[in-house]
CSV table of C-alpha atoms and ligand atoms in Angstrom, one decimal:
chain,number,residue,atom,x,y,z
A,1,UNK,CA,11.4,1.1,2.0
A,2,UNK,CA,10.0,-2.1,1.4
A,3,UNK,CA,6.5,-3.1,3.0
A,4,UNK,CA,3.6,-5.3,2.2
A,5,UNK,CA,-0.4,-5.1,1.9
A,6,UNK,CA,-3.0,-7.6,1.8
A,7,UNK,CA,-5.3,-7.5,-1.5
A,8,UNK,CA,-8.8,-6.1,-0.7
A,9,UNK,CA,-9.6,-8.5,-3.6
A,10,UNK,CA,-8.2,-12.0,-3.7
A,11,UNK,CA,-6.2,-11.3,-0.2
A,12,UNK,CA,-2.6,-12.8,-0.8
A,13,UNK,CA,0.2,-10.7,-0.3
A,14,UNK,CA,1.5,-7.8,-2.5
A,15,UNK,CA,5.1,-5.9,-1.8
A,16,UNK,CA,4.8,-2.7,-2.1
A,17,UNK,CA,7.6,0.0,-2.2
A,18,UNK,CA,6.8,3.3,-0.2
A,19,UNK,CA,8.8,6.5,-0.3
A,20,UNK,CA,9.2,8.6,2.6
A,21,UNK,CA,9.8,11.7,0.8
A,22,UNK,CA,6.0,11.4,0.0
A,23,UNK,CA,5.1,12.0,3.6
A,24,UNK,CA,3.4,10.4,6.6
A,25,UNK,CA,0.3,10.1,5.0
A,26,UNK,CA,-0.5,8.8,1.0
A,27,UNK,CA,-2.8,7.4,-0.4
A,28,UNK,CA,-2.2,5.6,-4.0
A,29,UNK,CA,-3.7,3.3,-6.4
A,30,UNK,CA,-1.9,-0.2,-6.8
A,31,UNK,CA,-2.6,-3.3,-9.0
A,32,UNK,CA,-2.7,-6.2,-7.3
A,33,UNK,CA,0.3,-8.3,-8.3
A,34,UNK,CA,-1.4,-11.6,-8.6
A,35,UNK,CA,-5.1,-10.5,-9.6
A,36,UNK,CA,-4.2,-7.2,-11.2
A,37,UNK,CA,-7.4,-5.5,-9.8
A,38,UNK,CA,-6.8,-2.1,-8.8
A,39,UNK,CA,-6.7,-1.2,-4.7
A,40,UNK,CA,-6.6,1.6,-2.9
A,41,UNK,CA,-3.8,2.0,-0.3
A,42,UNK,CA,-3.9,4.3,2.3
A,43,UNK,CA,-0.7,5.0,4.4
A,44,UNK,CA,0.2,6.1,7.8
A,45,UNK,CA,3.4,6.4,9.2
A,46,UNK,CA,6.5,8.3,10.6
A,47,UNK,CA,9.4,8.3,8.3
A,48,UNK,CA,11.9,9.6,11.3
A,49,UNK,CA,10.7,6.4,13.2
A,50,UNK,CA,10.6,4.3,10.2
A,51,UNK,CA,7.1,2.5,11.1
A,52,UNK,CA,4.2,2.4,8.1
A,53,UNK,CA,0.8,0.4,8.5
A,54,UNK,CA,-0.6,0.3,5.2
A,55,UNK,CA,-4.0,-1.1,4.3
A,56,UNK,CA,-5.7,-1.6,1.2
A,57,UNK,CA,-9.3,-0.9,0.0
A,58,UNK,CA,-11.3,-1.6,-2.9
A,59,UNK,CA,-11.3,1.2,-4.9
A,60,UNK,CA,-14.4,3.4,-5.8
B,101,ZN,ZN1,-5.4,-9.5,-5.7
């Protein structure tokens, strides 16, 4: 599914495509589509109900 996340870095808006078969909880490093610095995502949700919050860290 399709989702966004806010850059921990230069905070404009990334998309971001999560799969469910992953499970309820991942956590994943993504480079920021506009200032390419790397964040950490960490994401909750049910994949039954189809709800995800994801937010995003700087990583290390
Ligand atoms: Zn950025």
């Amino acid at each position: 599914m399709m989702t966004t996340y806010t850059c921990a870095y230069c905070g404009e808006i990334n998309d971001l495509f999560i799969d469910p078969s992953g499970g309820d909880h991942q956590e994943f490093i993504e480079d920021c589509q506009i200032c390419c610095r790397p964040n950490l995502l960490k994401m909750t949700g049910n994949a039954e109900a189809d709800v995800f919050t994801v937010t995003a860290e700087v990583e290390g």
